[in-house]
Coordinates of C-alpha atoms in Angstrom, one line a residue:
M1 CA -63.9 12.8 -112.1
S2 CA -64.2 12.8 -108.3
V3 CA -65.8 10.6 -105.6
W4 CA -67.4 10.8 -102.3
V5 CA -65.4 9.6 -99.5
P6 CA -67.2 7.3 -97.1
G7 CA -67.7 9.4 -94.4
A8 CA -67.2 12.6 -95.4
P9 CA -70.0 15.1 -95.9
P10 CA -72.0 14.9 -98.4
G11 CA -71.6 17.0 -101.8
I12 CA -68.0 16.7 -100.3
T13 CA -65.5 15.3 -103.3
F14 CA -62.5 14.3 -103.9
P15 CA -60.7 13.4 -107.3
W16 CA -60.9 9.6 -108.4
G17 CA -57.1 8.1 -108.3
W18 CA -56.6 10.5 -105.6
A19 CA -54.7 8.5 -102.8
T20 CA -58.2 8.4 -99.9
P21 CA -56.8 9.7 -95.9
R22 CA -57.0 6.9 -93.9
P23 CA -57.5 7.7 -90.5
S24 CA -54.0 7.4 -89.5
T25 CA -52.8 9.4 -91.3
P26 CA -52.0 13.1 -90.4
F27 CA -54.0 15.4 -93.5
R28 CA -51.5 17.8 -93.5
N29 CA -49.7 15.1 -95.8
S30 CA -52.8 14.1 -97.5
P31 CA -53.1 17.5 -101.0
F32 CA -56.8 17.1 -102.2
R33 CA -58.9 19.0 -104.9
C34 CA -62.7 19.8 -103.5
R35 CA -65.0 21.0 -106.2
V36 CA -67.7 22.9 -103.6
L37 CA -66.2 26.4 -103.5
L38 CA -63.5 28.3 -105.5
P39 CA -60.2 27.3 -105.3
T40 CA -57.9 28.3 -102.9
S41 CA -53.7 27.2 -102.8
R42 CA -52.2 24.5 -100.8
A43 CA -49.9 25.3 -97.4
A44 CA -46.5 25.8 -98.7
P45 CA -43.5 23.2 -97.9
A46 CA -41.7 23.8 -94.3
G47 CA -38.9 26.6 -94.6
Q48 CA -40.9 27.8 -97.6
E49 CA -44.1 29.4 -95.5
G50 CA -43.4 32.7 -98.6
S51 CA -44.6 30.1 -101.3
R52 CA -47.9 28.6 -102.6
S53 CA -48.0 25.8 -104.9
A54 CA -50.9 26.7 -108.0
P55 CA -54.8 27.8 -106.9
G56 CA -56.5 24.7 -106.6
D57 CA -54.7 22.7 -104.2
F58 CA -55.8 21.7 -100.4
E59 CA -54.8 20.5 -97.7
L60 CA -56.2 20.2 -94.4
S61 CA -54.5 22.2 -91.6
G62 CA -53.2 20.1 -89.0
R63 CA -55.4 21.6 -86.3
L64 CA -58.0 19.4 -87.2
P65 CA -59.2 15.9 -86.4
F66 CA -57.9 13.3 -88.6
S67 CA -61.1 11.9 -89.7
P68 CA -62.8 11.9 -92.8
A69 CA -66.4 11.8 -91.4
T70 CA -65.4 15.5 -89.1
I71 CA -64.1 17.3 -92.1
C72 CA -65.2 19.2 -94.5
A73 CA -61.9 20.6 -97.1
I74 CA -62.5 24.2 -97.5
G75 CA -59.4 25.2 -98.2
G76 CA -57.8 24.3 -94.9
I77 CA -60.9 24.7 -93.0
G78 CA -62.2 21.9 -90.9
L79 CA -66.0 21.9 -90.2
P80 CA -67.2 19.2 -88.0
A81 CA -70.4 16.9 -89.2
A82 CA -73.1 18.5 -86.7
M83 CA -72.9 21.3 -84.1
A84 CA -75.2 22.2 -81.9
G85 CA -75.1 24.4 -78.5
E86 CA -74.9 28.0 -77.7
Y87 CA -72.5 31.0 -79.9
R88 CA -71.5 33.9 -80.0
L89 CA -71.9 35.0 -83.0
L90 CA -72.5 33.5 -87.1
L91 CA -72.0 35.7 -89.9
A92 CA -74.0 34.5 -93.2
N93 CA -73.5 34.3 -97.2
A94 CA -71.0 36.4 -97.4
R95 CA -70.1 37.4 -100.7
Q96 CA -66.6 37.1 -100.2
L97 CA -65.0 35.7 -97.0
V98 CA -60.7 36.7 -96.9
L99 CA -59.3 34.6 -94.9
V100 CA -55.8 35.8 -96.0
C101 CA -54.2 32.4 -95.1
G102 CA -55.9 29.3 -93.7
H103 CA -52.8 26.9 -93.2
G104 CA -51.4 27.8 -90.0
E105 CA -49.1 30.4 -91.4
Q106 CA -47.2 32.8 -89.3
Y107 CA -46.6 35.6 -91.5
L108 CA -47.0 35.3 -95.5
L109 CA -43.8 36.7 -98.1
R110 CA -44.1 37.6 -102.0
E111 CA -45.4 34.4 -103.2
G112 CA -47.4 33.8 -100.5
M113 CA -48.7 37.6 -100.3
A114 CA -49.7 37.5 -104.2
R115 CA -52.5 34.4 -103.8
L116 CA -54.8 35.1 -100.7
D117 CA -57.6 32.9 -99.5
V118 CA -60.2 34.1 -100.7
L119 CA -63.8 31.7 -100.0
H120 CA -67.0 33.1 -102.3
D121 CA -70.8 32.8 -100.7
A122 CA -69.4 31.6 -97.1
S123 CA -70.0 31.5 -93.5
L124 CA -68.4 31.8 -90.5
V125 CA -68.8 31.0 -86.7
V126 CA -67.0 32.1 -83.6
G127 CA -68.1 30.8 -79.9
L128 CA -68.3 32.0 -77.0
D129 CA -65.4 31.8 -76.3
G130 CA -64.2 34.0 -78.9
C131 CA -62.1 32.4 -81.2
I132 CA -63.0 31.0 -84.6
K133 CA -65.5 27.6 -84.6
A134 CA -66.2 27.1 -88.2
V135 CA -65.5 28.7 -92.0
G136 CA -67.2 27.5 -95.4
P137 CA -69.7 27.1 -97.7
A138 CA -72.9 28.8 -96.2
D139 CA -74.8 26.1 -97.2
A140 CA -73.1 23.5 -95.3
I141 CA -72.3 25.7 -92.1
R142 CA -76.2 26.5 -91.9
R143 CA -76.3 22.2 -92.1
R144 CA -74.5 22.1 -89.5
F145 CA -75.7 24.3 -87.3
A146 CA -79.3 24.1 -88.0
G147 CA -79.7 22.8 -84.0
A148 CA -77.4 26.1 -82.9
T149 CA -78.2 29.3 -80.9
F150 CA -76.2 32.2 -81.5
E151 CA -76.3 35.7 -79.3
S152 CA -75.6 37.6 -83.1
K153 CA -76.1 37.0 -86.8
I154 CA -75.4 39.2 -88.8
D155 CA -76.7 38.4 -93.1
C156 CA -73.6 39.0 -95.2
T157 CA -75.8 38.9 -98.5
G158 CA -73.6 40.6 -100.6
K159 CA -70.9 42.3 -98.5
C160 CA -67.3 40.7 -97.9
V161 CA -65.7 39.6 -94.4
L162 CA -62.1 40.3 -93.9
P163 CA -60.0 40.0 -91.2
G164 CA -59.4 42.7 -88.5
L165 CA -56.7 45.1 -89.1
V166 CA -53.7 44.9 -87.4
D167 CA -51.5 48.0 -86.6
A168 CA -48.1 47.5 -86.3
H169 CA -46.6 51.1 -84.7
T170 CA -48.6 53.7 -83.1
H171 CA -47.5 56.3 -80.3
P172 CA -51.6 57.0 -79.0
V173 CA -51.2 58.3 -75.8
W174 CA -50.1 62.1 -75.6
A175 CA -50.6 65.8 -74.6
G176 CA -50.7 68.7 -76.3
D177 CA -51.2 69.9 -79.8
R178 CA -49.3 69.9 -82.9
V179 CA -51.1 71.5 -85.3
H180 CA -48.9 74.5 -86.2
E181 CA -46.3 72.2 -86.7
F182 CA -48.1 71.0 -89.9
A183 CA -47.7 74.6 -91.1
M184 CA -43.8 74.6 -90.5
K185 CA -43.3 71.5 -92.7
L186 CA -45.4 72.6 -95.4
A187 CA -43.2 76.1 -95.3
G188 CA -39.8 73.6 -96.0
A189 CA -39.0 72.8 -92.6
S190 CA -37.0 69.2 -91.8
Y191 CA -38.4 66.9 -88.8
M192 CA -35.1 66.9 -87.5
E193 CA -34.9 71.2 -87.5
I194 CA -38.3 71.1 -85.7
H195 CA -36.5 68.8 -83.0
Q196 CA -33.8 71.3 -82.5
A197 CA -36.1 73.7 -82.4
G198 CA -37.6 72.3 -79.1
G199 CA -40.6 70.9 -81.2
G200 CA -41.9 67.6 -82.2
I201 CA -41.0 65.3 -79.4
H202 CA -39.9 67.4 -76.7
F203 CA -42.7 70.5 -77.2
T204 CA -45.1 66.8 -76.8
V205 CA -43.4 65.4 -73.8
E206 CA -43.5 69.3 -72.2
H207 CA -47.3 68.5 -72.4
T208 CA -47.7 64.7 -71.6
R209 CA -45.3 65.5 -68.4
K210 CA -48.5 68.1 -67.5
A211 CA -51.1 66.0 -67.9
T212 CA -52.8 63.9 -65.8
E213 CA -53.2 60.2 -65.8
E214 CA -56.7 60.5 -66.3
E215 CA -56.8 63.7 -69.2
L216 CA -54.2 61.0 -71.2
F217 CA -56.9 57.9 -70.7
A218 CA -59.8 59.9 -72.2
T219 CA -57.9 61.8 -75.3
F220 CA -56.6 57.8 -75.6
K221 CA -59.6 56.0 -75.6
D222 CA -61.2 58.5 -77.7
R223 CA -57.9 57.5 -80.4
L224 CA -58.4 53.6 -80.1
E225 CA -61.9 54.1 -81.0
R226 CA -61.1 55.8 -83.7
M227 CA -58.6 53.0 -84.7
C228 CA -61.4 51.0 -84.7
R229 CA -64.1 52.6 -86.8
A230 CA -61.6 52.6 -89.9
G231 CA -60.6 48.1 -88.6
S232 CA -58.1 48.3 -86.8
T233 CA -59.2 44.9 -84.0
L234 CA -55.1 44.9 -82.4
V235 CA -53.3 47.9 -82.3
E236 CA -49.5 48.3 -80.6
C237 CA -49.1 51.0 -78.5
K238 CA -45.7 52.7 -77.4
S239 CA -45.0 55.2 -74.6
G240 CA -42.0 57.6 -74.7
Y241 CA -43.6 61.0 -74.3
G242 CA -42.3 60.8 -70.7
L243 CA -38.7 60.2 -71.2
N244 CA -38.4 59.8 -67.4
L245 CA -39.5 57.0 -65.1
E246 CA -42.1 59.2 -64.1
T247 CA -44.3 59.8 -67.0
E248 CA -43.1 56.4 -68.9
L249 CA -44.3 54.8 -65.5
K250 CA -47.7 57.0 -66.0
M251 CA -48.4 56.2 -70.1
L252 CA -48.1 52.5 -69.3
R253 CA -50.7 52.4 -67.2
V254 CA -52.8 54.1 -69.5
I255 CA -52.1 51.3 -72.0
E256 CA -52.9 49.3 -69.5
R257 CA -56.0 50.2 -68.4
A258 CA -56.9 50.3 -71.8
R259 CA -55.9 47.1 -72.4
Q260 CA -58.1 45.6 -69.2
S261 CA -61.3 48.0 -70.4
M262 CA -61.5 48.3 -74.0
D263 CA -62.1 45.4 -76.6
I264 CA -59.4 46.3 -79.1
G265 CA -56.1 44.0 -78.8
I266 CA -53.0 46.3 -77.4
S267 CA -49.5 45.2 -78.2
S268 CA -47.6 47.4 -75.2
T269 CA -44.5 49.5 -76.0
Y270 CA -42.1 50.4 -73.8
C271 CA -40.7 53.2 -76.0
G272 CA -38.3 55.6 -73.4
A273 CA -35.6 55.6 -75.4
H274 CA -37.9 57.7 -78.2
S275 CA -35.5 60.6 -77.3
V276 CA -32.5 62.1 -75.1
P277 CA -33.9 64.1 -72.3
K278 CA -33.4 67.4 -72.5
G279 CA -30.1 67.9 -70.1
K280 CA -28.6 64.3 -70.4
T281 CA -26.6 63.6 -73.0
A282 CA -27.0 59.8 -75.0
I283 CA -25.1 58.1 -72.4
E284 CA -26.7 59.5 -69.4
A285 CA -30.1 58.8 -71.0
T286 CA -29.0 55.3 -72.1
D287 CA -27.8 54.4 -68.2
D288 CA -31.1 56.0 -66.9
I289 CA -33.3 53.4 -69.0
I290 CA -30.9 50.6 -68.2
N291 CA -30.2 50.9 -64.6
N292 CA -33.7 52.5 -63.1
Q293 CA -36.7 52.4 -65.6
L294 CA -36.1 48.7 -67.2
P295 CA -35.5 47.5 -63.4
K296 CA -38.6 49.1 -62.6
L297 CA -40.9 48.3 -65.3
K298 CA -39.1 44.3 -64.9
E299 CA -40.9 44.4 -60.8
L300 CA -44.5 46.5 -62.0
Q301 CA -44.5 43.6 -64.7
Q302 CA -43.5 40.7 -61.8
S303 CA -46.6 42.7 -59.8
G304 CA -49.0 42.3 -62.7
E305 CA -49.5 46.4 -62.5
I306 CA -48.5 46.4 -66.0
H307 CA -48.0 44.6 -68.8
V308 CA -45.2 45.1 -71.9
N309 CA -44.8 43.4 -75.0
N310 CA -42.0 45.1 -76.8
I311 CA -39.7 47.5 -76.0
D312 CA -38.6 50.1 -78.6
V313 CA -35.6 52.5 -79.6
F314 CA -35.4 55.5 -81.5
C315 CA -31.7 54.8 -83.2
E316 CA -31.2 57.7 -85.1
K317 CA -28.3 60.7 -85.8
G318 CA -28.2 63.2 -82.9
V319 CA -30.5 61.2 -80.8
F320 CA -29.4 57.5 -79.9
D321 CA -26.6 56.0 -81.5
L322 CA -26.0 52.4 -82.5
D323 CA -24.2 51.4 -79.1
S324 CA -26.9 53.3 -77.4
T325 CA -29.4 51.2 -78.7
R326 CA -27.9 47.4 -78.8
R327 CA -27.2 48.1 -75.0
I328 CA -30.5 49.2 -74.3
L329 CA -32.5 46.4 -76.9
Q330 CA -30.0 44.2 -75.2
A331 CA -31.5 44.9 -70.9
G332 CA -35.1 45.0 -72.5
K333 CA -34.3 41.5 -74.1
E334 CA -32.8 40.9 -71.1
T335 CA -36.2 41.1 -68.7
G336 CA -38.5 39.3 -71.5
L337 CA -39.4 42.2 -73.5
Q338 CA -39.7 41.5 -77.3
I339 CA -37.5 43.5 -79.6
N340 CA -39.1 46.4 -81.9
F341 CA -37.8 49.6 -82.9
H342 CA -37.3 53.0 -85.0
G343 CA -34.4 52.2 -87.5
D344 CA -32.8 53.9 -90.0
E345 CA -35.5 56.4 -90.8
L346 CA -33.5 59.5 -92.0
H347 CA -29.8 58.1 -92.6
P348 CA -28.4 55.0 -92.1
M349 CA -27.3 53.5 -89.0
K350 CA -26.9 50.4 -89.4
S351 CA -30.1 49.4 -87.8
A352 CA -31.4 46.8 -89.5
E353 CA -27.6 44.9 -89.4
L354 CA -28.1 45.3 -85.4
G355 CA -31.9 44.3 -85.3
A356 CA -31.2 41.0 -87.1
E357 CA -28.2 40.3 -85.3
L358 CA -29.9 40.7 -81.6
G359 CA -33.5 38.8 -82.7
A360 CA -35.1 41.4 -83.2
Q361 CA -39.3 40.3 -83.9
A362 CA -39.5 44.0 -85.6
I363 CA -38.4 47.0 -87.4
S364 CA -40.0 49.9 -88.0
H365 CA -39.6 52.6 -90.8
L366 CA -35.9 52.2 -93.0
E367 CA -36.4 54.6 -95.1
E368 CA -32.7 54.3 -95.1
V369 CA -32.0 50.7 -94.7
S370 CA -29.1 49.4 -96.4
D371 CA -28.6 45.9 -99.3
E372 CA -27.0 44.4 -96.0
G373 CA -29.6 45.6 -93.6
I374 CA -32.3 44.1 -95.6
T375 CA -30.3 40.8 -96.6
A376 CA -29.9 40.4 -93.3
M377 CA -33.6 40.6 -92.0
A378 CA -34.4 38.5 -94.8
K379 CA -32.6 36.1 -93.2
A380 CA -33.3 36.0 -89.1
K381 CA -37.3 36.4 -90.1
C382 CA -37.5 40.2 -89.0
A383 CA -40.5 41.9 -89.7
A384 CA -40.2 45.5 -91.5
V385 CA -42.9 47.5 -90.3
L386 CA -43.1 50.2 -93.3
L387 CA -44.8 53.3 -91.9
P388 CA -46.0 54.6 -96.0
T389 CA -48.0 58.0 -93.9
T390 CA -44.9 59.2 -91.8
A391 CA -42.9 59.0 -95.4
Y392 CA -46.2 60.4 -96.9
M393 CA -46.5 63.7 -94.3
L394 CA -42.8 64.4 -93.9
R395 CA -41.8 63.9 -97.8
L396 CA -38.9 61.2 -97.5
K397 CA -38.3 59.2 -99.4
Q398 CA -40.2 55.5 -99.7
P399 CA -39.2 52.5 -97.9
Q400 CA -38.0 50.5 -100.8
A401 CA -40.9 47.6 -100.4
R402 CA -40.8 46.3 -102.9
K403 CA -37.1 44.7 -103.1
M404 CA -37.6 43.7 -99.2
L405 CA -40.2 41.4 -100.6
D406 CA -37.8 40.9 -103.4
E407 CA -35.0 39.9 -100.9
G408 CA -37.4 37.8 -98.9
V409 CA -38.2 40.2 -96.0
I410 CA -41.2 40.2 -94.0
V411 CA -43.5 42.6 -95.0
A412 CA -45.6 44.6 -92.2
L413 CA -48.0 48.1 -92.5
G414 CA -48.2 50.4 -89.6
S415 CA -50.5 54.1 -89.4
D416 CA -47.2 55.9 -86.9
F417 CA -50.8 57.3 -85.7
N418 CA -48.8 60.3 -83.4
P419 CA -49.0 64.2 -83.7
N420 CA -46.2 64.2 -86.4
A421 CA -48.7 61.8 -88.4
Y422 CA -52.1 62.5 -87.3
C423 CA -53.4 58.7 -89.4
F424 CA -56.0 56.1 -87.4
S425 CA -56.7 54.8 -90.6
M426 CA -55.4 51.3 -92.3
P427 CA -57.6 51.2 -95.2
M428 CA -55.5 54.4 -95.9
V429 CA -52.7 53.1 -94.8
M430 CA -52.7 50.3 -97.3
H431 CA -54.1 52.4 -100.2
L432 CA -50.6 55.1 -100.3
A433 CA -48.0 51.6 -99.2
C434 CA -50.2 50.7 -103.4
V435 CA -49.3 54.0 -104.2
N436 CA -46.4 54.8 -102.8
M437 CA -44.4 52.0 -102.0
K438 CA -45.9 49.9 -105.5
M439 CA -47.2 47.2 -103.5
S440 CA -50.4 45.2 -104.5
M441 CA -53.8 45.1 -103.1
N442 CA -52.7 41.5 -102.0
E443 CA -50.0 42.6 -100.9
A444 CA -50.9 45.8 -98.6
L445 CA -54.2 43.7 -96.8
A446 CA -51.4 40.0 -95.8
A447 CA -49.4 43.3 -94.5
A448 CA -51.5 44.9 -92.6
T449 CA -52.6 41.5 -91.3
I450 CA -50.8 38.3 -91.3
N451 CA -47.9 40.1 -90.9
A452 CA -48.6 42.9 -88.7
A453 CA -49.7 40.6 -86.5
Y454 CA -46.3 38.8 -87.2
A455 CA -44.1 41.4 -86.3
L456 CA -46.4 41.6 -82.7
G457 CA -45.9 38.2 -81.9
K458 CA -49.2 38.0 -81.8
S459 CA -49.9 35.9 -85.9
D460 CA -51.1 32.9 -83.8
T461 CA -54.0 34.2 -82.6
H462 CA -54.2 37.1 -85.4
G463 CA -53.9 38.6 -88.4
S464 CA -56.0 35.8 -90.4
I465 CA -59.5 33.6 -90.3
E466 CA -58.4 30.9 -89.7
I467 CA -60.2 28.2 -86.9
G468 CA -59.1 28.5 -83.5
K469 CA -57.8 32.5 -83.6
Q470 CA -59.6 34.9 -82.0
G471 CA -62.6 36.6 -84.0
D472 CA -61.2 39.6 -85.0
L473 CA -63.5 40.8 -87.9
V474 CA -64.0 43.7 -90.5
I475 CA -67.5 43.3 -92.8
I476 CA -67.8 46.2 -95.2
N477 CA -70.5 46.9 -97.4
S478 CA -69.5 46.1 -101.2
S479 CA -69.1 42.5 -103.0
R480 CA -64.9 43.1 -103.9
W481 CA -62.3 43.0 -100.7
E482 CA -60.6 45.6 -102.7
H483 CA -62.9 48.0 -102.5
L484 CA -61.2 48.8 -99.1
I485 CA -58.1 49.7 -100.6
Y486 CA -59.3 51.5 -103.3
Q487 CA -61.5 54.0 -101.8
F488 CA -59.4 56.0 -99.9
G489 CA -61.1 57.4 -97.4
G490 CA -64.3 55.7 -97.9
H491 CA -63.8 53.3 -95.0
Q492 CA -66.6 55.3 -93.2
T493 CA -69.6 54.8 -95.5
L494 CA -67.8 51.1 -96.2
I495 CA -67.0 49.7 -93.6
D496 CA -70.5 48.0 -91.9
Y497 CA -69.0 46.2 -88.4
V498 CA -66.4 45.8 -86.3
I499 CA -66.0 42.9 -84.3
I500 CA -63.7 41.3 -81.6
K501 CA -63.7 38.2 -80.5
G502 CA -67.3 37.5 -81.4
K503 CA -68.9 40.4 -79.9
I504 CA -70.0 43.8 -82.6
V505 CA -68.2 46.6 -81.1
Y506 CA -68.5 48.8 -84.3
K507 CA -72.3 49.1 -86.2
N508 CA -71.9 51.8 -88.9
G509 CA -75.5 53.5 -88.8
S510 CA -76.0 53.0 -92.5
C511 CA -74.5 49.4 -92.7
D512 CA -78.4 48.9 -94.2
M513 CA -77.8 50.6 -97.3
V514 CA -77.2 49.2 -101.1
S515 CA -73.7 47.9 -102.1
S516 CA -71.2 50.7 -101.7
Y517 CA -68.9 51.3 -105.0

């Protein structure tokens, strides 16, 4: 049985016998059940961010006002009683609106990833500041924004709306074509054999050093646009094909130029320790990075010429050993950079244990991670950025996604786009994660949204559809969101719109066609 709470919007009811909220009581401590939409889940108790109670329980977000007169209980989303004025975007009548999570979670663990928050027949509003202002049942949004004006409106009838995808690991700034190396790999050459023969990273370094900043920017811009058309709205972008101060800074300036001039979100990573430069030992390269490159980087950061978020090292046998990796990462951390590095890819290096010890935000690859490393990462809340394209193209052992999930690791996904793993598409990455790493579709989507955003330190603003977060959205031409993963390579016709900060940045020319399934 249900009862209408005085002051609450019409049509919103709460179960009879449950304590109704008082204005002085924070809603986050008062659970409710709501009849007006299909149930989602209640927020996790403190310290159990990855697990939730059974579907059907609702708990209003602590971000929201505390008066029932101004709240509509919609799976943790607050809807003001009356809204007028001007807004940037209205997405109306979505068949499914995939929040991913809706209670301010910074990440999801296994149980939370298994039960994503999804609204049916729902709408959302993005404000002029590019942030989400309201999410809820289509009829409720329609009534409350009846007097509002919108720069853009999209009728999403029969379609699904998802958060913009987050690509947590890419190498998108480089020159030189390495398609010939793909033939070498197919003939049996290993990654390190190609590397030691002067190919691989060193081939790209040679061409990137010769390229002008304009040439690098032109190809980088094109790659980012292709990522965006595949649904990515936030991308981690590394340097690392310079291996000297001049070229590394050239790459970082190119990344900064894109950050300032393009709509797509960018998390910039300094990766000067991507390989040992020719003519130097690993110790000499380490000393150069710590004594010369990082101080200059800090100087340019302070002057505002560039903005860098993360520091990366390729911790690998024959490249940078554990001690050199520790020295570089610690020095980067002391300059204010987030630790986010390559580890345990080709050989077990105890990179995961090191990252957990140093407080790394994330570690990528982890095909050869130890059981102890998995345990350490789980305890440290260090995200594992898994790259199924790399294992697929290099014929490596698949990362232990299921074991990591079972052990409580925050699992994220990235494309690892680079000349060695040429994939722009996070939908294809999610598909490979499901097929080859045995992740569910729910888990893969969470790993490519909220958890990937966490790996970049940006899950407070990205990775889910929640009031106050950035309005980064993907609309697909299907009545079930799972088609984005299920249709391997089908994203080019599935994705109708990509939206960043409420602005339409991509519209598919065939988006008015009938639903694709």
